[in-house]
mmCIF file of C-alpha atoms in Angstrom:
data_model
loop_
_atom_site.group_PDB
_atom_site.id
_atom_site.type_symbol
_atom_site.label_atom_id
_atom_site.label_comp_id
_atom_site.label_asym_id
_atom_site.label_seq_id
_atom_site.Cartn_x
_atom_site.Cartn_y
_atom_site.Cartn_z
ATOM 1 C CA UNK A 1 28.598 24.119 158.044
ATOM 2 C CA UNK A 2 25.983 27.382 157.606
ATOM 3 C CA UNK A 3 28.448 29.934 157.501
ATOM 4 C CA UNK A 4 30.339 28.079 154.521
ATOM 5 C CA UNK A 5 26.955 27.667 152.685
ATOM 6 C CA UNK A 6 26.266 31.635 153.221
ATOM 7 C CA UNK A 7 29.611 32.305 151.670
ATOM 8 C CA UNK A 8 29.114 29.988 148.681
ATOM 9 C CA UNK A 9 25.235 31.445 148.168
ATOM 10 C CA UNK A 10 27.105 34.967 147.993
ATOM 11 C CA UNK A 11 29.813 33.721 145.591
ATOM 12 C CA UNK A 12 27.141 32.649 143.608
ATOM 13 C CA UNK A 13 25.020 35.407 143.832
ATOM 14 C CA UNK A 14 27.852 37.789 142.722
ATOM 15 C CA UNK A 15 29.045 35.550 139.748
ATOM 16 C CA UNK A 16 25.369 35.896 138.730
ATOM 17 C CA UNK A 17 25.471 39.823 138.830
ATOM 18 C CA UNK A 18 29.140 39.780 137.226
ATOM 19 C CA UNK A 19 27.844 37.277 134.695
ATOM 20 C CA UNK A 20 24.951 40.028 133.793
ATOM 21 C CA UNK A 21 27.053 42.878 133.401
ATOM 22 C CA UNK A 22 29.906 41.013 131.565
ATOM 23 C CA UNK A 23 30.033 41.557 127.792
ATOM 24 C CA UNK A 24 33.339 39.833 126.568
ATOM 25 C CA UNK A 25 33.232 36.460 125.678
ATOM 26 C CA UNK A 26 35.874 35.153 127.740
ATOM 27 C CA UNK A 27 35.128 37.128 131.049
ATOM 28 C CA UNK A 28 31.527 35.675 130.342
ATOM 29 C CA UNK A 29 32.834 31.614 129.959
ATOM 30 C CA UNK A 30 35.125 31.925 132.957
ATOM 31 C CA UNK A 31 32.202 33.387 135.134
ATOM 32 C CA UNK A 32 29.774 30.881 133.971
ATOM 33 C CA UNK A 33 32.213 28.052 134.917
ATOM 34 C CA UNK A 34 32.787 29.243 138.032
ATOM 35 C CA UNK A 35 29.210 30.049 138.980
ATOM 36 C CA UNK A 36 28.613 26.231 138.003
ATOM 37 C CA UNK A 37 31.612 25.078 140.117
ATOM 38 C CA UNK A 38 30.092 26.862 143.114
ATOM 39 C CA UNK A 39 26.794 25.502 142.575
ATOM 40 C CA UNK A 40 28.011 22.162 142.440
ATOM 41 C CA UNK A 41 29.883 22.709 145.622
ATOM 42 C CA UNK A 42 26.647 23.744 147.415
ATOM 43 C CA UNK A 43 24.920 20.924 146.200
ATOM 44 C CA UNK A 44 27.964 18.719 147.390
ATOM 45 C CA UNK A 45 28.269 20.606 151.199
ATOM 46 C CA UNK A 46 24.581 19.597 151.221
ATOM 47 C CA UNK A 47 24.564 16.186 150.581
ATOM 48 C CA UNK A 48 27.583 15.745 153.109
ATOM 49 C CA UNK A 49 25.369 17.300 155.366
ATOM 50 C CA UNK A 50 22.574 14.509 155.075
ATOM 51 C CA UNK A 51 25.086 11.882 155.006
ATOM 52 C CA UNK A 52 26.669 13.132 158.091
ATOM 53 C CA UNK A 53 22.917 13.141 159.884
ATOM 54 C CA UNK A 54 22.310 9.660 158.300
ATOM 55 C CA UNK A 55 25.647 8.026 159.554
ATOM 56 C CA UNK A 56 26.356 6.952 163.045
ATOM 57 C CA UNK A 57 29.098 8.235 165.084
ATOM 58 C CA UNK A 58 32.067 5.708 164.640
ATOM 59 C CA UNK A 59 35.356 6.905 166.284
ATOM 60 C CA UNK A 60 37.043 3.598 166.044
ATOM 61 C CA UNK A 61 37.167 2.756 162.853
ATOM 62 C CA UNK A 62 37.382 5.181 160.443
ATOM 63 C CA UNK A 63 35.906 3.715 157.023
ATOM 64 C CA UNK A 64 32.767 1.450 156.563
ATOM 65 C CA UNK A 65 33.107 -2.157 156.022
ATOM 66 C CA UNK A 66 32.181 -4.186 153.142
ATOM 67 C CA UNK A 67 32.258 -7.704 152.478
ATOM 68 C CA UNK A 68 35.295 -8.833 150.648
ATOM 69 C CA UNK A 69 35.920 -9.763 147.374
ATOM 70 C CA UNK A 70 36.092 -13.827 147.334
ATOM 71 C CA UNK A 71 38.140 -15.582 144.888
ATOM 72 C CA UNK A 72 38.656 -19.139 145.815
ATOM 73 C CA UNK A 73 39.861 -19.896 148.835
ATOM 74 C CA UNK A 74 41.830 -16.577 148.516
ATOM 75 C CA UNK A 75 39.787 -13.253 149.343
ATOM 76 C CA UNK A 76 41.393 -10.153 147.936
ATOM 77 C CA UNK A 77 40.982 -7.310 150.451
ATOM 78 C CA UNK A 78 39.610 -4.432 148.826
ATOM 79 C CA UNK A 79 38.309 -2.092 151.272
ATOM 80 C CA UNK A 80 40.171 -0.288 154.345
ATOM 81 C CA UNK A 81 40.542 2.470 156.367
ATOM 82 C CA UNK A 82 43.358 4.655 156.892
ATOM 83 C CA UNK A 83 44.341 8.102 159.053
ATOM 84 C CA UNK A 84 47.752 9.535 160.035
ATOM 85 C CA UNK A 85 49.617 11.000 163.023
ATOM 86 C CA UNK A 86 53.102 12.892 162.880
ATOM 87 C CA UNK A 87 55.074 9.546 162.714
ATOM 88 C CA UNK A 88 52.689 6.923 161.544
ATOM 89 C CA UNK A 89 50.209 6.302 158.549
ATOM 90 C CA UNK A 90 47.756 3.795 160.138
ATOM 91 C CA UNK A 91 45.648 1.555 157.385
ATOM 92 C CA UNK A 92 42.619 -0.159 159.501
ATOM 93 C CA UNK A 93 41.286 -3.869 158.224
ATOM 94 C CA UNK A 94 38.152 -5.168 159.638
ATOM 95 C CA UNK A 95 38.377 -8.976 159.797
ATOM 96 C CA UNK A 96 35.624 -10.946 161.791
ATOM 97 C CA UNK A 97 37.473 -13.073 164.063
ATOM 98 C CA UNK A 98 40.979 -12.207 163.168
ATOM 99 C CA UNK A 99 42.228 -11.731 166.582
ATOM 100 C CA UNK A 100 41.421 -15.533 167.499
ATOM 101 C CA UNK A 101 43.642 -16.481 164.723
ATOM 102 C CA UNK A 102 47.044 -17.576 165.563
ATOM 103 C CA UNK A 103 49.745 -14.932 165.762
ATOM 104 C CA UNK A 104 52.100 -16.463 163.018
ATOM 105 C CA UNK A 105 49.139 -16.537 160.485
ATOM 106 C CA UNK A 106 48.889 -12.586 160.652
ATOM 107 C CA UNK A 107 51.576 -11.780 158.606
ATOM 108 C CA UNK A 108 52.606 -8.085 157.118
ATOM 109 C CA UNK A 109 55.872 -7.497 154.635
ATOM 110 C CA UNK A 110 57.305 -4.049 154.196
ATOM 111 C CA UNK A 111 58.993 -2.471 151.520
ATOM 112 C CA UNK A 112 60.037 1.228 151.241
ATOM 113 C CA UNK A 113 56.680 1.924 148.915
ATOM 114 C CA UNK A 114 54.822 -0.717 149.439
ATOM 115 C CA UNK A 115 52.859 -3.428 152.176
ATOM 116 C CA UNK A 116 51.240 -6.756 151.591
ATOM 117 C CA UNK A 117 49.050 -8.319 154.491
ATOM 118 C CA UNK A 118 48.309 -11.969 154.411
ATOM 119 C CA UNK A 119 46.214 -13.593 156.809
ATOM 120 C CA UNK A 120 46.260 -17.306 156.777
ATOM 121 C CA UNK A 121 43.425 -20.037 158.195
ATOM 122 C CA UNK A 122 40.626 -17.622 159.278
ATOM 123 C CA UNK A 123 37.276 -19.429 158.924
ATOM 124 C CA UNK A 124 38.951 -21.694 156.349
ATOM 125 C CA UNK A 125 39.711 -19.020 154.287
ATOM 126 C CA UNK A 126 43.441 -16.732 153.731
ATOM 127 C CA UNK A 127 43.300 -12.993 153.409
ATOM 128 C CA UNK A 128 45.578 -11.088 151.402
ATOM 129 C CA UNK A 129 46.245 -7.341 150.360
ATOM 130 C CA UNK A 130 49.000 -5.741 148.501
ATOM 131 C CA UNK A 131 49.305 -2.155 148.628
ATOM 132 C CA UNK A 132 52.038 -0.668 146.288
ATOM 133 C CA UNK A 133 53.291 2.545 144.927
ATOM 134 C CA UNK A 134 52.914 4.650 148.669
ATOM 135 C CA UNK A 135 52.847 8.209 148.356
ATOM 136 C CA UNK A 136 55.687 8.373 150.249
ATOM 137 C CA UNK A 137 59.140 6.378 151.680
ATOM 138 C CA UNK A 138 58.318 4.382 154.859
ATOM 139 C CA UNK A 139 61.041 3.207 157.409
ATOM 140 C CA UNK A 140 60.770 -0.802 157.008
ATOM 141 C CA UNK A 141 62.521 -1.287 160.052
ATOM 142 C CA UNK A 142 59.775 0.974 161.766
ATOM 143 C CA UNK A 143 56.573 0.186 160.327
ATOM 144 C CA UNK A 144 54.531 -3.151 161.986
ATOM 145 C CA UNK A 145 51.359 -4.364 162.631
ATOM 146 C CA UNK A 146 48.827 -4.612 165.574
ATOM 147 C CA UNK A 147 46.092 -7.503 166.078
ATOM 148 C CA UNK A 148 42.745 -5.942 167.549
ATOM 149 C CA UNK A 149 39.232 -7.224 168.067
ATOM 150 C CA UNK A 150 38.102 -7.731 164.445
ATOM 151 C CA UNK A 151 40.626 -5.714 163.399
ATOM 152 C CA UNK A 152 44.176 -5.470 161.813
ATOM 153 C CA UNK A 153 46.110 -1.891 162.213
ATOM 154 C CA UNK A 154 49.093 -1.673 159.813
ATOM 155 C CA UNK A 155 51.473 1.008 161.219
ATOM 156 C CA UNK A 156 53.623 2.538 158.362
ATOM 157 C CA UNK A 157 56.567 4.653 160.110
ATOM 158 C CA UNK A 158 56.834 7.821 158.107
ATOM 159 C CA UNK A 159 60.440 8.255 156.691
ATOM 160 C CA UNK A 160 60.058 11.832 157.380
ATOM 161 C CA UNK A 161 58.199 12.707 160.099
ATOM 162 C CA UNK A 162 55.665 16.008 160.562
ATOM 163 C CA UNK A 163 54.898 15.267 156.524
ATOM 164 C CA UNK A 164 51.209 15.093 155.626
ATOM 165 C CA UNK A 165 50.196 12.733 153.181
ATOM 166 C CA UNK A 166 47.208 13.639 151.079
ATOM 167 C CA UNK A 167 46.521 10.338 150.027
ATOM 168 C CA UNK A 168 47.918 6.550 150.432
ATOM 169 C CA UNK A 169 49.251 5.951 147.206
ATOM 170 C CA UNK A 170 50.671 7.841 144.373
ATOM 171 C CA UNK A 171 47.840 6.451 142.098
ATOM 172 C CA UNK A 172 45.289 7.868 144.185
ATOM 173 C CA UNK A 173 46.940 11.260 144.265
ATOM 174 C CA UNK A 174 47.320 11.022 140.261
ATOM 175 C CA UNK A 175 43.467 10.399 139.786
ATOM 176 C CA UNK A 176 42.106 13.278 142.561
ATOM 177 C CA UNK A 177 44.412 15.457 140.859
ATOM 178 C CA UNK A 178 43.136 15.124 137.201
ATOM 179 C CA UNK A 179 39.421 15.371 138.826
ATOM 180 C CA UNK A 180 40.477 19.004 140.297
ATOM 181 C CA UNK A 181 39.519 21.881 138.863
ATOM 182 C CA UNK A 182 41.514 24.292 137.380
ATOM 183 C CA UNK A 183 40.880 26.905 139.926
ATOM 184 C CA UNK A 184 41.081 25.261 143.738
ATOM 185 C CA UNK A 185 39.025 26.518 146.410
ATOM 186 C CA UNK A 186 39.377 23.808 149.339
ATOM 187 C CA UNK A 187 41.046 26.540 151.243
ATOM 188 C CA UNK A 188 38.250 29.291 151.219
ATOM 189 C CA UNK A 189 35.431 29.423 148.831
ATOM 190 C CA UNK A 190 35.590 32.870 148.205
ATOM 191 C CA UNK A 191 39.249 32.530 146.576
ATOM 192 C CA UNK A 192 37.689 30.856 143.284
ATOM 193 C CA UNK A 193 35.629 33.717 142.482
ATOM 194 C CA UNK A 194 38.265 36.068 143.093
ATOM 195 C CA UNK A 195 41.489 34.034 141.500
ATOM 196 C CA UNK A 196 39.062 33.529 138.396
ATOM 197 C CA UNK A 197 38.376 37.426 138.262
ATOM 198 C CA UNK A 198 41.972 38.342 139.391
ATOM 199 C CA UNK A 199 43.252 36.194 136.305
ATOM 200 C CA UNK A 200 41.352 37.491 133.486
ATOM 201 C CA UNK A 201 41.762 40.974 134.964
ATOM 202 C CA UNK A 202 45.609 40.580 134.676
ATOM 203 C CA UNK A 203 45.869 38.844 131.085
ATOM 204 C CA UNK A 204 43.059 41.173 129.548
ATOM 205 C CA UNK A 205 43.477 44.366 127.815
ATOM 206 C CA UNK A 206 42.192 48.142 129.084
ATOM 207 C CA UNK A 207 38.255 47.526 127.847
ATOM 208 C CA UNK A 208 38.423 43.871 129.449
ATOM 209 C CA UNK A 209 39.683 45.617 132.689
ATOM 210 C CA UNK A 210 37.701 48.684 132.344
ATOM 211 C CA UNK A 211 34.166 46.217 131.878
ATOM 212 C CA UNK A 212 35.577 43.908 135.066
ATOM 213 C CA UNK A 213 35.756 46.980 137.417
ATOM 214 C CA UNK A 214 32.448 48.322 136.404
ATOM 215 C CA UNK A 215 30.721 44.921 136.917
ATOM 216 C CA UNK A 216 33.142 44.507 140.355
ATOM 217 C CA UNK A 217 31.437 47.857 141.670
ATOM 218 C CA UNK A 218 27.703 47.443 140.451
ATOM 219 C CA UNK A 219 27.792 44.275 141.988
ATOM 220 C CA UNK A 220 29.186 45.083 145.316
ATOM 221 C CA UNK A 221 26.573 48.019 145.656
ATOM 222 C CA UNK A 222 23.701 45.172 144.675
ATOM 223 C CA UNK A 223 25.431 42.747 147.172
ATOM 224 C CA UNK A 224 25.639 45.974 150.330
ATOM 225 C CA UNK A 225 21.719 46.418 149.612
ATOM 226 C CA UNK A 226 20.941 42.640 149.355
ATOM 227 C CA UNK A 227 22.513 41.158 151.836
ATOM 228 C CA UNK A 228 19.336 41.158 154.248
ATOM 229 C CA UNK A 229 18.302 38.321 151.882
ATOM 230 C CA UNK A 230 20.509 35.932 153.700
#
């Protein structure tokens, strides 16, 4: 974490230096946007670090459990955790006492792109969960459920093995992608600034290229002198 934070801080300093040198509006706008993005990323990393310190370690169940929403005698399950292996997408639903319910009262119905869970007669109520528009097709025959202590585990067999699911559903994917910034820096925090400058350089005229080259050289010199600050 500290290494990543240092990298982000260096990127931020470099963006500031380049911003001071830049005179073209387009260059300044792009660098200002990148600077704000790096600042947000540093803030998010700090928050994640604080949360990790505050949260107890729990390797068994990947998601926090919140009380389900009650609607009459049927409770709609809206909280779950999920992870995956090469062959399966695994959904964890926590229901206190579910392991004491008769086996036939825990039912899961699969289709190629959905599943629905119904738990009957658990403490006098029924519990249901429907997930439509799964990100990728699943094998209906290869999918199954397991009931463990206070947990229902739904195993969706991937139709294409060894493929990674970044999201559980297509809707979740679309929502997340709308939130994504235009320059994606998930792989390496240093790439964002490089991509911005590269794009401006490639699209720019000779004056813009000279401006960027000059600012780049000066920022590198300043960074070399100021490395000890970090």
